[in-house]
Amino acid sequence: MEDLREDRPVDLVAALARARSPEPPGPDTPAGGAVRVWSGPPRPLPSAGPADLDLGALLRLSLAGGDDSGRLRPVSSAGALHPVDTELVVGAGCSLPPGRYGYDPLRHRVHRLGRQPGDTPPGVTAELSVTARRTVSHYGHRAWPLLLLDTGHAAAALFLAARATGTGEPEVRLDGLAESPLAAVHIPPPGGRGGSAHQDGGRGQAHPGVGARVPDLPGGPPTPAELLARRSTPPPLPGASSQDTLREVLTTAERAGTGDLRWCAAVGPPRPALLALSADGTTLRRYAAGEARPTLAAWAAGQAWIADAGAVLLAHGCPADADATHIRRAHLRAGFAVHLAHVTALRHGLGARPVGSWQQADLGAALGAAPDRDWVVHGLALGTRHADEENTT
């Protein structure tokens, strides 16, 4: 626990094993500041020229606080604790002069930290790290999976903001290779192409992106209004969606969550089952028969309302013998994909709520396969939503 509170390096393999155990967290501890304290005076984000990347708009649609408390930031976060910190490596073609900046999401201001590396590509690279203490303050030893998922959500928010504002093609680094920054998103100016590398803390270590281009949401890129309106719907979330809508949500997650993860969705009566995409992605197939939602509710830190959710999207994989790189990669990509699936669900009029804390959630073993090979990594509860149930807080 001490290592987590003081943001020291952790044994991630041991931390994940403990987070998956039934051991309950201890009492809350002080969370510290709501945002990282950056050196130097705060600077406003200037207006962009006609050919520049508008950093103010990009950050307003992704990471900026929506009210004075910061609770209503557009990006999802476990317990609304927002542990993700952002450094901006700014190249040519941006509304800020080139350099390295720390971003304050509550005040929507930046602090200049120094010069940019000499090989910085045009546009901006947002480097994402975490202040673990914020999440540890409430979740204790269960914090590290949540910290990684939150970072994936933040990367997705930046990706969607880039698509909504018409920048060049964004590149996302979620490979899990680095402890800090955990992830990076490079966004070129309008009309530009992705950079050739992402810089690791200005030390010249290049990181590849995720590989294939991340596809847009079904129906095309999001609008700024959609991104500002997204919120996690408070429970309960009853009501089953149509098969077509569930297929689109699963398709979004599977396309974005490449690599180590598999995806399915638990649904209830009249034919309770786990559903997955068919091989060609055009229909849903039965992955396993039976009612899974009460078990998922028990696994998800005992959140009883999940047993009555219309559906529960699941990212699963990350075996017990996964190394630290695999753990980081799987959780970062799960957070990224669930964020995009969340926006897809809202686009179809569903209520949706990410579910990040899972204990003893060995899905493979529960389905009769070998234990410790196929664990629930992240979830998204879905339900139909009526006008009088809208979240207005």
Short mmCIF file of N, CA and C in Angstrom, two decimals, residues 40-152:
data_model
loop_
_atom_site.label_atom_id
_atom_site.label_comp_id
_atom_site.label_asym_id
_atom_site.label_seq_id
_atom_site.Cartn_x
_atom_site.Cartn_y
_atom_site.Cartn_z
N GLY A 40 5.84 26.83 -12.79
CA GLY A 40 5.64 27.97 -13.67
C GLY A 40 4.23 28.51 -13.62
N PRO A 41 4.04 29.72 -14.14
CA PRO A 41 2.72 30.35 -14.09
C PRO A 41 1.76 29.71 -15.09
N PRO A 42 0.44 29.72 -14.79
CA PRO A 42 -0.53 29.19 -15.74
C PRO A 42 -0.68 30.10 -16.95
N ARG A 43 -0.91 29.49 -18.11
CA ARG A 43 -1.10 30.25 -19.34
C ARG A 43 -2.43 29.85 -19.97
N PRO A 44 -3.18 30.80 -20.50
CA PRO A 44 -4.39 30.43 -21.24
C PRO A 44 -4.03 29.77 -22.56
N LEU A 45 -4.96 29.01 -23.08
CA LEU A 45 -4.79 28.39 -24.39
C LEU A 45 -5.26 29.38 -25.45
N PRO A 46 -4.37 29.88 -26.30
CA PRO A 46 -4.75 30.95 -27.23
C PRO A 46 -5.65 30.44 -28.35
N SER A 47 -6.27 31.36 -29.03
CA SER A 47 -7.08 31.02 -30.20
C SER A 47 -6.19 30.47 -31.30
N ALA A 48 -6.75 29.59 -32.09
CA ALA A 48 -5.99 28.95 -33.16
C ALA A 48 -6.12 29.72 -34.46
N GLY A 49 -5.05 29.72 -35.23
CA GLY A 49 -5.12 30.25 -36.59
C GLY A 49 -5.87 29.30 -37.49
N PRO A 50 -6.19 29.72 -38.71
CA PRO A 50 -7.03 28.90 -39.60
C PRO A 50 -6.42 27.54 -39.95
N ALA A 51 -5.10 27.42 -39.95
CA ALA A 51 -4.47 26.15 -40.30
C ALA A 51 -3.89 25.42 -39.09
N ASP A 52 -4.13 25.96 -37.89
CA ASP A 52 -3.52 25.39 -36.69
C ASP A 52 -4.41 24.37 -36.01
N LEU A 53 -3.79 23.48 -35.27
CA LEU A 53 -4.53 22.59 -34.38
C LEU A 53 -4.98 23.40 -33.17
N ASP A 54 -6.29 23.39 -32.91
CA ASP A 54 -6.87 24.18 -31.83
C ASP A 54 -6.79 23.36 -30.54
N LEU A 55 -5.73 23.57 -29.76
CA LEU A 55 -5.54 22.79 -28.54
C LEU A 55 -6.61 23.09 -27.51
N GLY A 56 -7.08 24.33 -27.45
CA GLY A 56 -8.13 24.66 -26.50
C GLY A 56 -9.39 23.85 -26.74
N ALA A 57 -9.82 23.77 -28.00
CA ALA A 57 -11.01 22.99 -28.33
C ALA A 57 -10.78 21.50 -28.10
N LEU A 58 -9.61 21.00 -28.49
CA LEU A 58 -9.30 19.58 -28.32
C LEU A 58 -9.39 19.17 -26.86
N LEU A 59 -8.79 19.96 -25.98
CA LEU A 59 -8.79 19.62 -24.56
C LEU A 59 -10.14 19.87 -23.91
N ARG A 60 -10.85 20.86 -24.37
CA ARG A 60 -12.19 21.12 -23.83
C ARG A 60 -13.11 19.93 -24.09
N LEU A 61 -12.93 19.27 -25.23
CA LEU A 61 -13.79 18.14 -25.59
C LEU A 61 -13.31 16.81 -25.01
N SER A 62 -12.16 16.80 -24.36
CA SER A 62 -11.62 15.53 -23.90
C SER A 62 -11.35 15.49 -22.40
N LEU A 63 -10.50 16.37 -21.90
CA LEU A 63 -10.00 16.24 -20.53
C LEU A 63 -10.38 17.37 -19.60
N ALA A 64 -10.92 18.46 -20.11
CA ALA A 64 -11.19 19.63 -19.27
C ALA A 64 -12.30 19.35 -18.26
N GLY A 65 -12.19 19.97 -17.08
CA GLY A 65 -13.23 19.88 -16.07
C GLY A 65 -14.51 20.56 -16.54
N GLY A 66 -15.66 19.94 -16.22
CA GLY A 66 -16.93 20.51 -16.64
C GLY A 66 -17.55 21.42 -15.61
N ASP A 67 -17.06 21.39 -14.38
CA ASP A 67 -17.51 22.34 -13.38
C ASP A 67 -16.34 22.58 -12.42
N ASP A 68 -16.53 23.39 -11.41
CA ASP A 68 -15.41 23.79 -10.55
C ASP A 68 -14.80 22.61 -9.79
N SER A 69 -15.58 21.56 -9.57
CA SER A 69 -15.06 20.41 -8.83
C SER A 69 -14.28 19.46 -9.72
N GLY A 70 -14.49 19.55 -11.04
CA GLY A 70 -13.86 18.61 -11.95
C GLY A 70 -14.61 17.30 -12.05
N ARG A 71 -15.70 17.14 -11.31
CA ARG A 71 -16.41 15.86 -11.32
C ARG A 71 -17.00 15.53 -12.68
N LEU A 72 -17.39 16.54 -13.42
CA LEU A 72 -18.07 16.30 -14.69
C LEU A 72 -17.11 16.42 -15.87
N ARG A 73 -15.89 15.96 -15.72
CA ARG A 73 -15.02 15.89 -16.89
C ARG A 73 -15.61 14.89 -17.89
N PRO A 74 -15.45 15.16 -19.18
CA PRO A 74 -16.04 14.24 -20.16
C PRO A 74 -15.49 12.82 -20.07
N VAL A 75 -14.25 12.65 -19.66
CA VAL A 75 -13.67 11.31 -19.61
C VAL A 75 -14.11 10.56 -18.35
N SER A 76 -14.42 9.28 -18.51
CA SER A 76 -14.85 8.46 -17.38
C SER A 76 -13.69 8.20 -16.44
N SER A 77 -14.00 8.03 -15.15
CA SER A 77 -12.97 7.75 -14.16
C SER A 77 -13.60 7.03 -12.98
N ALA A 78 -12.93 5.99 -12.50
CA ALA A 78 -13.43 5.25 -11.33
C ALA A 78 -13.55 6.18 -10.14
N GLY A 79 -14.75 6.24 -9.57
CA GLY A 79 -14.99 7.08 -8.42
C GLY A 79 -14.88 8.57 -8.68
N ALA A 80 -14.87 8.97 -9.96
CA ALA A 80 -14.70 10.38 -10.35
C ALA A 80 -13.44 10.98 -9.71
N LEU A 81 -12.38 10.16 -9.59
CA LEU A 81 -11.15 10.61 -8.94
C LEU A 81 -10.12 11.17 -9.92
N HIS A 82 -10.23 10.86 -11.18
CA HIS A 82 -9.43 11.45 -12.26
C HIS A 82 -7.94 11.48 -11.94
N PRO A 83 -7.28 10.31 -11.93
CA PRO A 83 -5.86 10.27 -11.60
C PRO A 83 -4.93 10.58 -12.76
N VAL A 84 -5.46 10.72 -13.98
CA VAL A 84 -4.60 10.84 -15.16
C VAL A 84 -4.07 12.26 -15.30
N ASP A 85 -2.76 12.38 -15.45
CA ASP A 85 -2.08 13.65 -15.67
C ASP A 85 -1.61 13.71 -17.12
N THR A 86 -1.60 14.92 -17.70
CA THR A 86 -1.29 15.08 -19.11
C THR A 86 -0.19 16.09 -19.33
N GLU A 87 0.87 15.65 -20.01
CA GLU A 87 1.89 16.56 -20.52
C GLU A 87 1.73 16.65 -22.03
N LEU A 88 1.85 17.85 -22.54
CA LEU A 88 1.70 18.12 -23.97
C LEU A 88 3.05 18.44 -24.57
N VAL A 89 3.46 17.65 -25.55
CA VAL A 89 4.68 17.94 -26.32
C VAL A 89 4.20 18.56 -27.63
N VAL A 90 4.40 19.87 -27.74
CA VAL A 90 3.80 20.64 -28.83
C VAL A 90 4.85 20.91 -29.90
N GLY A 91 4.53 20.55 -31.14
CA GLY A 91 5.36 20.87 -32.29
C GLY A 91 4.77 22.02 -33.08
N ALA A 92 5.18 22.12 -34.33
CA ALA A 92 4.68 23.19 -35.21
C ALA A 92 3.21 22.97 -35.54
N GLY A 93 2.55 24.05 -35.92
CA GLY A 93 1.18 23.95 -36.41
C GLY A 93 0.13 23.89 -35.33
N CYS A 94 0.44 24.37 -34.13
CA CYS A 94 -0.53 24.34 -33.02
C CYS A 94 -0.81 25.76 -32.53
N SER A 95 -1.88 25.89 -31.77
CA SER A 95 -2.25 27.19 -31.22
C SER A 95 -1.31 27.63 -30.10
N LEU A 96 -0.52 26.71 -29.53
CA LEU A 96 0.53 27.04 -28.56
C LEU A 96 1.88 27.04 -29.27
N PRO A 97 2.84 27.88 -28.83
CA PRO A 97 4.19 27.78 -29.37
C PRO A 97 4.80 26.42 -29.03
N PRO A 98 5.72 25.92 -29.86
CA PRO A 98 6.35 24.64 -29.56
C PRO A 98 6.97 24.62 -28.17
N GLY A 99 6.91 23.46 -27.53
CA GLY A 99 7.46 23.31 -26.19
C GLY A 99 6.79 22.15 -25.48
N ARG A 100 7.16 21.95 -24.22
CA ARG A 100 6.54 20.94 -23.37
C ARG A 100 5.72 21.66 -22.30
N TYR A 101 4.47 21.21 -22.11
CA TYR A 101 3.55 21.88 -21.20
C TYR A 101 2.86 20.86 -20.31
N GLY A 102 2.54 21.25 -19.08
CA GLY A 102 1.65 20.49 -18.22
C GLY A 102 0.25 21.08 -18.30
N TYR A 103 -0.75 20.22 -18.35
CA TYR A 103 -2.14 20.68 -18.51
C TYR A 103 -2.90 20.58 -17.19
N ASP A 104 -3.56 21.67 -16.83
CA ASP A 104 -4.42 21.72 -15.65
C ASP A 104 -5.87 21.64 -16.13
N PRO A 105 -6.54 20.48 -15.98
CA PRO A 105 -7.89 20.33 -16.52
C PRO A 105 -8.96 21.09 -15.77
N LEU A 106 -8.73 21.44 -14.51
CA LEU A 106 -9.74 22.18 -13.77
C LEU A 106 -9.78 23.65 -14.18
N ARG A 107 -8.63 24.22 -14.46
CA ARG A 107 -8.57 25.64 -14.85
C ARG A 107 -8.45 25.82 -16.35
N HIS A 108 -8.30 24.72 -17.08
CA HIS A 108 -8.12 24.74 -18.54
C HIS A 108 -6.99 25.69 -18.90
N ARG A 109 -5.87 25.46 -18.24
CA ARG A 109 -4.66 26.26 -18.45
C ARG A 109 -3.47 25.31 -18.62
N VAL A 110 -2.38 25.85 -19.19
CA VAL A 110 -1.16 25.06 -19.35
C VAL A 110 -0.01 25.77 -18.64
N HIS A 111 1.01 24.99 -18.28
CA HIS A 111 2.22 25.50 -17.65
C HIS A 111 3.40 25.07 -18.52
N ARG A 112 4.17 26.01 -19.00
CA ARG A 112 5.31 25.65 -19.83
C ARG A 112 6.39 25.01 -18.96
N LEU A 113 6.84 23.81 -19.38
CA LEU A 113 7.82 23.06 -18.63
C LEU A 113 9.20 23.09 -19.26
N GLY A 114 9.29 23.43 -20.53
CA GLY A 114 10.59 23.45 -21.19
C GLY A 114 10.44 23.32 -22.69
N ARG A 115 11.56 23.08 -23.35
CA ARG A 115 11.59 22.96 -24.80
C ARG A 115 11.09 21.57 -25.22
N GLN A 116 10.60 21.49 -26.43
CA GLN A 116 10.24 20.21 -27.01
C GLN A 116 11.49 19.52 -27.55
N PRO A 117 11.50 18.16 -27.63
CA PRO A 117 12.63 17.47 -28.25
C PRO A 117 12.83 17.92 -29.69
N GLY A 118 14.05 17.81 -30.18
CA GLY A 118 14.36 18.33 -31.51
C GLY A 118 13.64 17.63 -32.64
N ASP A 119 13.23 16.37 -32.44
CA ASP A 119 12.56 15.65 -33.52
C ASP A 119 11.04 15.57 -33.32
N THR A 120 10.49 16.51 -32.57
CA THR A 120 9.05 16.53 -32.34
C THR A 120 8.30 16.76 -33.65
N PRO A 121 7.34 15.90 -34.00
CA PRO A 121 6.59 16.10 -35.24
C PRO A 121 5.59 17.24 -35.09
N PRO A 122 5.07 17.76 -36.21
CA PRO A 122 4.01 18.77 -36.12
C PRO A 122 2.81 18.25 -35.34
N GLY A 123 2.12 19.17 -34.70
CA GLY A 123 0.97 18.78 -33.91
C GLY A 123 1.33 18.64 -32.44
N VAL A 124 0.55 17.84 -31.73
CA VAL A 124 0.76 17.68 -30.29
C VAL A 124 0.77 16.20 -29.95
N THR A 125 1.63 15.82 -29.01
CA THR A 125 1.60 14.49 -28.41
C THR A 125 1.21 14.66 -26.96
N ALA A 126 0.07 14.09 -26.58
CA ALA A 126 -0.39 14.10 -25.19
C ALA A 126 0.14 12.85 -24.51
N GLU A 127 1.01 13.03 -23.52
CA GLU A 127 1.59 11.92 -22.77
C GLU A 127 0.83 11.77 -21.46
N LEU A 128 0.33 10.57 -21.21
CA LEU A 128 -0.57 10.32 -20.09
C LEU A 128 0.12 9.48 -19.02
N SER A 129 0.16 10.02 -17.82
CA SER A 129 0.68 9.30 -16.65
C SER A 129 -0.37 9.41 -15.54
N VAL A 130 -0.09 8.84 -14.38
CA VAL A 130 -1.10 8.85 -13.31
C VAL A 130 -0.48 9.28 -11.98
N THR A 131 -1.30 9.93 -11.17
CA THR A 131 -1.01 10.12 -9.75
C THR A 131 -1.81 9.06 -9.01
N ALA A 132 -1.15 7.96 -8.66
CA ALA A 132 -1.85 6.80 -8.12
C ALA A 132 -2.60 7.11 -6.84
N ARG A 133 -2.08 8.04 -6.05
CA ARG A 133 -2.66 8.32 -4.74
C ARG A 133 -4.14 8.68 -4.83
N ARG A 134 -4.54 9.37 -5.89
CA ARG A 134 -5.94 9.78 -5.98
C ARG A 134 -6.88 8.58 -5.98
N THR A 135 -6.54 7.56 -6.76
CA THR A 135 -7.40 6.38 -6.83
C THR A 135 -7.21 5.46 -5.63
N VAL A 136 -5.96 5.34 -5.18
CA VAL A 136 -5.68 4.52 -3.99
C VAL A 136 -6.45 5.03 -2.77
N SER A 137 -6.68 6.34 -2.70
CA SER A 137 -7.35 6.92 -1.53
C SER A 137 -8.69 6.27 -1.24
N HIS A 138 -9.37 5.79 -2.27
CA HIS A 138 -10.68 5.17 -2.07
C HIS A 138 -10.65 3.66 -2.33
N TYR A 139 -9.89 3.23 -3.35
CA TYR A 139 -9.93 1.83 -3.76
C TYR A 139 -8.80 0.99 -3.18
N GLY A 140 -7.84 1.61 -2.52
CA GLY A 140 -6.78 0.86 -1.87
C GLY A 140 -6.03 -0.04 -2.83
N HIS A 141 -5.87 -1.33 -2.46
CA HIS A 141 -5.09 -2.26 -3.27
C HIS A 141 -5.77 -2.61 -4.59
N ARG A 142 -7.01 -2.21 -4.76
CA ARG A 142 -7.70 -2.46 -6.04
C ARG A 142 -7.42 -1.37 -7.08
N ALA A 143 -6.51 -0.46 -6.78
CA ALA A 143 -6.39 0.75 -7.59
C ALA A 143 -5.73 0.53 -8.95
N TRP A 144 -4.69 -0.32 -9.04
CA TRP A 144 -3.89 -0.30 -10.26
C TRP A 144 -4.63 -0.70 -11.52
N PRO A 145 -5.48 -1.72 -11.53
CA PRO A 145 -6.27 -1.94 -12.75
C PRO A 145 -7.11 -0.72 -13.12
N LEU A 146 -7.67 -0.04 -12.13
CA LEU A 146 -8.49 1.13 -12.39
C LEU A 146 -7.66 2.28 -12.96
N LEU A 147 -6.44 2.47 -12.46
CA LEU A 147 -5.57 3.51 -12.98
C LEU A 147 -5.28 3.29 -14.46
N LEU A 148 -5.02 2.04 -14.84
CA LEU A 148 -4.74 1.72 -16.23
C LEU A 148 -5.98 1.89 -17.10
N LEU A 149 -7.12 1.43 -16.61
CA LEU A 149 -8.37 1.63 -17.37
C LEU A 149 -8.67 3.11 -17.55
N ASP A 150 -8.51 3.90 -16.49
CA ASP A 150 -8.74 5.34 -16.60
C ASP A 150 -7.84 5.97 -17.66
N THR A 151 -6.59 5.52 -17.74
CA THR A 151 -5.68 6.06 -18.74
C THR A 151 -6.15 5.70 -20.14
N GLY A 152 -6.64 4.49 -20.33
CA GLY A 152 -7.21 4.12 -21.63
C GLY A 152 -8.41 4.97 -22.00
#
